One Martini backbone bead per residue (centre of mass of N, CA, C, O) as a GRO file, in nm:
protein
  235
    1UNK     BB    1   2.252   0.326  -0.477
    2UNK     BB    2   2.067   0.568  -0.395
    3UNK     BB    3   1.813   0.828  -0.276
    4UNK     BB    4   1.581   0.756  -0.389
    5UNK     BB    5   1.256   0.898  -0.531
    6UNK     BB    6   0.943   0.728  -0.602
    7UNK     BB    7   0.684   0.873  -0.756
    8UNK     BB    8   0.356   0.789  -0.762
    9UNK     BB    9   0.070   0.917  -0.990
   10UNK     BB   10  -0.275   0.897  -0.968
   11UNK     BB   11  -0.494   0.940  -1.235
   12UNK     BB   12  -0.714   0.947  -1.503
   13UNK     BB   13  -0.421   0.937  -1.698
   14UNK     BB   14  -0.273   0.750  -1.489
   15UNK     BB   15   0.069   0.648  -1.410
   16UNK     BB   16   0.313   0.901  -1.288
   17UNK     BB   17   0.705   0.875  -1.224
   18UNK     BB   18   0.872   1.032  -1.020
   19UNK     BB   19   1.215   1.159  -0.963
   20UNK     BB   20   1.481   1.182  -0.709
   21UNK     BB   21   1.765   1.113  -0.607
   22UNK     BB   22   1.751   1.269  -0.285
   23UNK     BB   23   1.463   1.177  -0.153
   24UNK     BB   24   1.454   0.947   0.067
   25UNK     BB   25   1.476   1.146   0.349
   26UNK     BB   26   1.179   1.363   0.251
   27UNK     BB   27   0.931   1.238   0.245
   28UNK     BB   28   0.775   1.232   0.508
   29UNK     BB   29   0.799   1.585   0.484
   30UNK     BB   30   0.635   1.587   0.218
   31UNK     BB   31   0.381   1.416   0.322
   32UNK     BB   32   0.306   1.622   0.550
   33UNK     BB   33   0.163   1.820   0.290
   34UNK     BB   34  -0.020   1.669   0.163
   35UNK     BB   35  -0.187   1.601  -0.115
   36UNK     BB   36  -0.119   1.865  -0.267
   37UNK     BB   37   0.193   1.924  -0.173
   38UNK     BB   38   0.270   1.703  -0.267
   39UNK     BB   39   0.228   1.694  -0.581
   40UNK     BB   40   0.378   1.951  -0.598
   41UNK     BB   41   0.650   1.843  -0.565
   42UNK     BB   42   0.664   1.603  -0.762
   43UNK     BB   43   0.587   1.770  -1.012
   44UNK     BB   44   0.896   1.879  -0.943
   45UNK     BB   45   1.033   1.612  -1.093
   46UNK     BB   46   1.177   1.375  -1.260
   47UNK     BB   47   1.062   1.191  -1.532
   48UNK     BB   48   1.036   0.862  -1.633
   49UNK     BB   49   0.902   0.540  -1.692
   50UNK     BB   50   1.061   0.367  -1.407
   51UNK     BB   51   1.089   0.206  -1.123
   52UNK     BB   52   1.350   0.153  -0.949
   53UNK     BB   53   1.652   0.165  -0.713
   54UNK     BB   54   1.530   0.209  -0.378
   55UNK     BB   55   1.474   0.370  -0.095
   56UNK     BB   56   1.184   0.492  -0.170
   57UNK     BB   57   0.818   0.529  -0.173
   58UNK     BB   58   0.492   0.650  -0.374
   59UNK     BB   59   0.145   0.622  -0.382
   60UNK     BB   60  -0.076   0.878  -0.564
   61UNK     BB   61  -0.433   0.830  -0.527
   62UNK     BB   62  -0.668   1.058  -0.677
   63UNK     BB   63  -0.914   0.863  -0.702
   64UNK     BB   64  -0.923   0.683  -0.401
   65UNK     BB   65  -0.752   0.811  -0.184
   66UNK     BB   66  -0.453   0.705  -0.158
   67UNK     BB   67  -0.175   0.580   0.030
   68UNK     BB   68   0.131   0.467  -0.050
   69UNK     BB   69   0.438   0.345   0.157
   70UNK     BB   70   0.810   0.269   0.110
   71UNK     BB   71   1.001   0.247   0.399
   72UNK     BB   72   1.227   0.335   0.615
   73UNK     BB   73   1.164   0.530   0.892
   74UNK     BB   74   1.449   0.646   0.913
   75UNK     BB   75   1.477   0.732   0.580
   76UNK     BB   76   1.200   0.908   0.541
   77UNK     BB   77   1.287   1.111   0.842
   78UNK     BB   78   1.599   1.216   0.812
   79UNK     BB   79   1.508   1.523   0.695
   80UNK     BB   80   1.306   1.540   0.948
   81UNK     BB   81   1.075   1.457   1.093
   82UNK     BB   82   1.176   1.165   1.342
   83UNK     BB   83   1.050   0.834   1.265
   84UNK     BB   84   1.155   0.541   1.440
   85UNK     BB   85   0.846   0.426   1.428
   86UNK     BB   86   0.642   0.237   1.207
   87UNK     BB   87   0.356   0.266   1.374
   88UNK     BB   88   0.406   0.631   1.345
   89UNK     BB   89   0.373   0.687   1.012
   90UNK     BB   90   0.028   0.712   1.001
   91UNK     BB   91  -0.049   0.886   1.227
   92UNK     BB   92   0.062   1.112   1.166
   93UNK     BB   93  -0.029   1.173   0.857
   94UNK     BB   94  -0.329   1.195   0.941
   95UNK     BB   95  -0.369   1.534   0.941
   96UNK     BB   96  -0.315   1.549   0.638
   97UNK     BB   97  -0.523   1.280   0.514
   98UNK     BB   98  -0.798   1.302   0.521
   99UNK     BB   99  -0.991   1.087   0.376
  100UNK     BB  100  -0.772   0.871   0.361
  101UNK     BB  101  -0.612   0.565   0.239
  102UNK     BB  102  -0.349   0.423   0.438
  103UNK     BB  103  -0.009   0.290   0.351
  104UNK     BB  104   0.287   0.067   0.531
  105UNK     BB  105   0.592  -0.026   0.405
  106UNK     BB  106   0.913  -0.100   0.548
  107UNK     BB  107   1.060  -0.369   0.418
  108UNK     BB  108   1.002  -0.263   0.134
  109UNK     BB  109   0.930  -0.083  -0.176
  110UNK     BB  110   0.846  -0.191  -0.465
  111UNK     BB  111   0.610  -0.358  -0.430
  112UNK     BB  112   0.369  -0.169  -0.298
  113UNK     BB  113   0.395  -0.030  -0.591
  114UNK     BB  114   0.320  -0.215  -0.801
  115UNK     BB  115   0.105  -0.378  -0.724
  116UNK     BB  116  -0.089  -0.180  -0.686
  117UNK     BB  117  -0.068  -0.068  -1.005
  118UNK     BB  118  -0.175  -0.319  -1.104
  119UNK     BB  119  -0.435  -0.370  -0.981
  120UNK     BB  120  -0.545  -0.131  -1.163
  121UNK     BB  121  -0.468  -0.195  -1.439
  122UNK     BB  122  -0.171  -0.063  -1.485
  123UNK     BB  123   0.093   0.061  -1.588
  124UNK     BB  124   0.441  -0.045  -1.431
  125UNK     BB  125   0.770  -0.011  -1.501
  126UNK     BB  126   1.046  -0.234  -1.300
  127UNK     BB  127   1.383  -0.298  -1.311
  128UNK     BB  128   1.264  -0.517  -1.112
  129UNK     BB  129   1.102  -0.843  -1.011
  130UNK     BB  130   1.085  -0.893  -0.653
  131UNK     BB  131   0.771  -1.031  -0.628
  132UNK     BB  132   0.805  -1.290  -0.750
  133UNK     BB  133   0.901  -1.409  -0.520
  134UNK     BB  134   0.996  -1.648  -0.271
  135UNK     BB  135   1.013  -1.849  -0.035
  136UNK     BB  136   1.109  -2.171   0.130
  137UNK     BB  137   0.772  -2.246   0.080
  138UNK     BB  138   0.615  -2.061  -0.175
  139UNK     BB  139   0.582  -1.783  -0.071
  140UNK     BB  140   0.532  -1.485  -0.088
  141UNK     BB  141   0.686  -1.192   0.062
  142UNK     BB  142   0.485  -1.057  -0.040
  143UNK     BB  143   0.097  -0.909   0.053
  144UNK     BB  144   0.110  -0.645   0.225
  145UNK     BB  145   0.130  -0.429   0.435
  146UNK     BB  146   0.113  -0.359   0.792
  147UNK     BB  147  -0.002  -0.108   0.732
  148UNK     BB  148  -0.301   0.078   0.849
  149UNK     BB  149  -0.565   0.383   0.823
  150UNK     BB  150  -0.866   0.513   0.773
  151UNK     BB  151  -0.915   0.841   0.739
  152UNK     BB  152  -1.177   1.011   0.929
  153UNK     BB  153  -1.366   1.257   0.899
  154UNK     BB  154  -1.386   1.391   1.247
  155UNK     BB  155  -1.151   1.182   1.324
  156UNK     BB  156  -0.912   1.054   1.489
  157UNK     BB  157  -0.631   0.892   1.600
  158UNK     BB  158  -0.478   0.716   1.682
  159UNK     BB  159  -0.176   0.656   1.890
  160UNK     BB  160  -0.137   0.340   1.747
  161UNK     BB  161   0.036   0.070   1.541
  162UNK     BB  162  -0.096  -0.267   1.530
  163UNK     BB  163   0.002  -0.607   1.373
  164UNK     BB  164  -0.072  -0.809   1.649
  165UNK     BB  165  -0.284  -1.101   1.741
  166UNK     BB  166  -0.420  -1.394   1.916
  167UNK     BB  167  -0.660  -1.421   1.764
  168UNK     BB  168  -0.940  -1.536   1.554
  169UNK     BB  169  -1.031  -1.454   1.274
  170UNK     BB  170  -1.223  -1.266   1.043
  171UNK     BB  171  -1.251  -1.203   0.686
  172UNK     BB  172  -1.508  -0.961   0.536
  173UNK     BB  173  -1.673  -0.955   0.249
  174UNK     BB  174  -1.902  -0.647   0.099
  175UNK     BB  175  -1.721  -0.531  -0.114
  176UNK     BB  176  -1.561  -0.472  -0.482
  177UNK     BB  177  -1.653  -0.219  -0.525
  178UNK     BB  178  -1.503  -0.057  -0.835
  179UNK     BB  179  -1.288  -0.346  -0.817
  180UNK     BB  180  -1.340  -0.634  -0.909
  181UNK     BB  181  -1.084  -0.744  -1.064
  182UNK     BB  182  -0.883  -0.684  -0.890
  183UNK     BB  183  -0.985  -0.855  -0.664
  184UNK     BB  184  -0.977  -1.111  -0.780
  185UNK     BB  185  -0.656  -1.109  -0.789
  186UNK     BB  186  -0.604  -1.076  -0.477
  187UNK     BB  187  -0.764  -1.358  -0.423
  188UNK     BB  188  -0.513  -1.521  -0.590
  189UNK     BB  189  -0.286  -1.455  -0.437
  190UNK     BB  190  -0.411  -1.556  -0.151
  191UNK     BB  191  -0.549  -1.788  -0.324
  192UNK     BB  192  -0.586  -2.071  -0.425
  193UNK     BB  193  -0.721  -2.040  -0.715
  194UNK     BB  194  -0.975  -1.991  -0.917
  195UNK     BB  195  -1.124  -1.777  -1.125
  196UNK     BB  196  -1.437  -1.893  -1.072
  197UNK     BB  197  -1.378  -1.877  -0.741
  198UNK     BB  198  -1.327  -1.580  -0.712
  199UNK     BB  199  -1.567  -1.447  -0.859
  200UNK     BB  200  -1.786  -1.611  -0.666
  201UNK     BB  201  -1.681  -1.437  -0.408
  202UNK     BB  202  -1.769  -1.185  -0.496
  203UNK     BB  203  -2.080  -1.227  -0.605
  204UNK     BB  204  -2.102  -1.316  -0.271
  205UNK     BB  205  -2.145  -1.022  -0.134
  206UNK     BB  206  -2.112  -1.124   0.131
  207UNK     BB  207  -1.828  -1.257   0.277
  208UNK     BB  208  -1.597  -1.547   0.361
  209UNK     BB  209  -1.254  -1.557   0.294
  210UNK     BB  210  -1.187  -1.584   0.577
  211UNK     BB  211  -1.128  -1.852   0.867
  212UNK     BB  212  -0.932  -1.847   1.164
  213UNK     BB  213  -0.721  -1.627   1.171
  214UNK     BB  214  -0.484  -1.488   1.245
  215UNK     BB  215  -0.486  -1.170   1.331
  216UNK     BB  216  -0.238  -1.080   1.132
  217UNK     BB  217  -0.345  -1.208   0.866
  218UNK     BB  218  -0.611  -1.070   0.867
  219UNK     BB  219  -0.474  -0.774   0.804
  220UNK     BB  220  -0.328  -0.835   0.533
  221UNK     BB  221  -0.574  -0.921   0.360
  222UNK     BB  222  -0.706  -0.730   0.410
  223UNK     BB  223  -0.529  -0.471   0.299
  224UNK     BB  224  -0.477  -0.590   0.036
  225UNK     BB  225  -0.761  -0.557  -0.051
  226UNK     BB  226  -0.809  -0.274   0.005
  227UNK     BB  227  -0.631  -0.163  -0.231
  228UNK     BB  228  -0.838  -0.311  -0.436
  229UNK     BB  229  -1.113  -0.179  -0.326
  230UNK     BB  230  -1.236  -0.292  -0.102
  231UNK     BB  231  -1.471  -0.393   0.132
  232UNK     BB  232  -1.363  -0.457   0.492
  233UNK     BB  233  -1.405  -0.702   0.776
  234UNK     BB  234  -1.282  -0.762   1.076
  235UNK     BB  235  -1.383  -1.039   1.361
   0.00000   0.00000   0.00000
């Protein structure tokens, strides 16, 4: 494996991948130029087929605002300004990336990239099926980013993000956007469910999906449905 890296950009006209060998340490750099300069950057790679074994990876949703980046955090900003801590790595994007929804995955790579553009119904061949994969206990090992953080246009940033907290919260569905399909196989991910469990519990939205789960869980949960473009809060 080399230091590849592959950029999906999702626009109207479905989902483009394209990929530089040598570009996985200057990830984090290149997404500082922001949603236009980080896109032209990238339709400046060589295009591919499929999303290969790489080193970093990110998908620039032109459509919904989102940016998914998936890579360990000292690789992403090896060649640029150098960010060792993964909960700083959506903080500083934040002024590069106002009005869009940010999410960060340190431990995966293919995951976050795939799982993400297919949950949008479009098509996306990956080299292999990492994702597929369960635990020794039978649960998916991936199920959201880490990290999440949605830019307000005309508000800060935090000043860092944190993962886990010891409360007992509920993750509460108040719409499936744009995106209802998507949001019923997210819910059927996260929980053994029927299609017409999931269905009827989108469709009586607002609704509570989770009640009294780990404050850590209750993030992921989240995480995973907004990527599927639902509105959700934690409480």
């Amino acid at each position: 494996m080399s230091e590849r890296l592959d950029v999906v950009i999702v626009s109207d006209e479905g989902a483009a991948v394209h990929h530089q060998r040598w570009g996985a340490t200057a990830l984090f750099d290149m997404l500082l130029a922001g949603p236009e300069g980080a896109v032209a950057q990238a339709r400046g790679f060589d295009r591919t087929e499929e999303i290969s074994d790489v080193l970093a990876a990110c998908v620039i949703d032109l459509v919904r605002r989102r940016l998914v980046v998936a890579g360990p955090a000292e690789v992403i900003s090896a060649a640029g300004p150098r960010v060792v801590e993964p909960q700083d790595v959506l903080v500083a994007l934040a002024r590069s990336w106002s009005g869009w929804s940010l999410a960060y995955e340190p431990s995966f790579v293919l995951e976050p990239v795939v799982l993400y553009v297919r949950s949008l119904g479009l098509s996306l061949a990956s080299s292999n099926e990492p994702h597929n994969l369960s635990d020794y206990l039978g649960r998916p090992r991936f199920v959201a980013p880490t990290y999440t953080l949605d830019v307000i246009v005309g508000e800060s940033a935090p000043e860092r993000l944190f993962t886990s907290g010891g409360d007992a919260s509920d993750v509460i569905l108040h719409s499936p956007g744009d995106s209802k399909i998507a949001v019923i196989k997210a819910l059927r991910e996260l929980s053994p469910m029927s299609l017409k469990e999931a269905k009827d519990l989108v469709e009586s939205a607002p609704c509570t999906v989770r009640a009294a789960v780990p404050r850590q869980e209750a993030r992921a949960i989240a995480a995973r449905l907004r990527l599927a473009g639902a509105i959700v809060e934690i409480r």
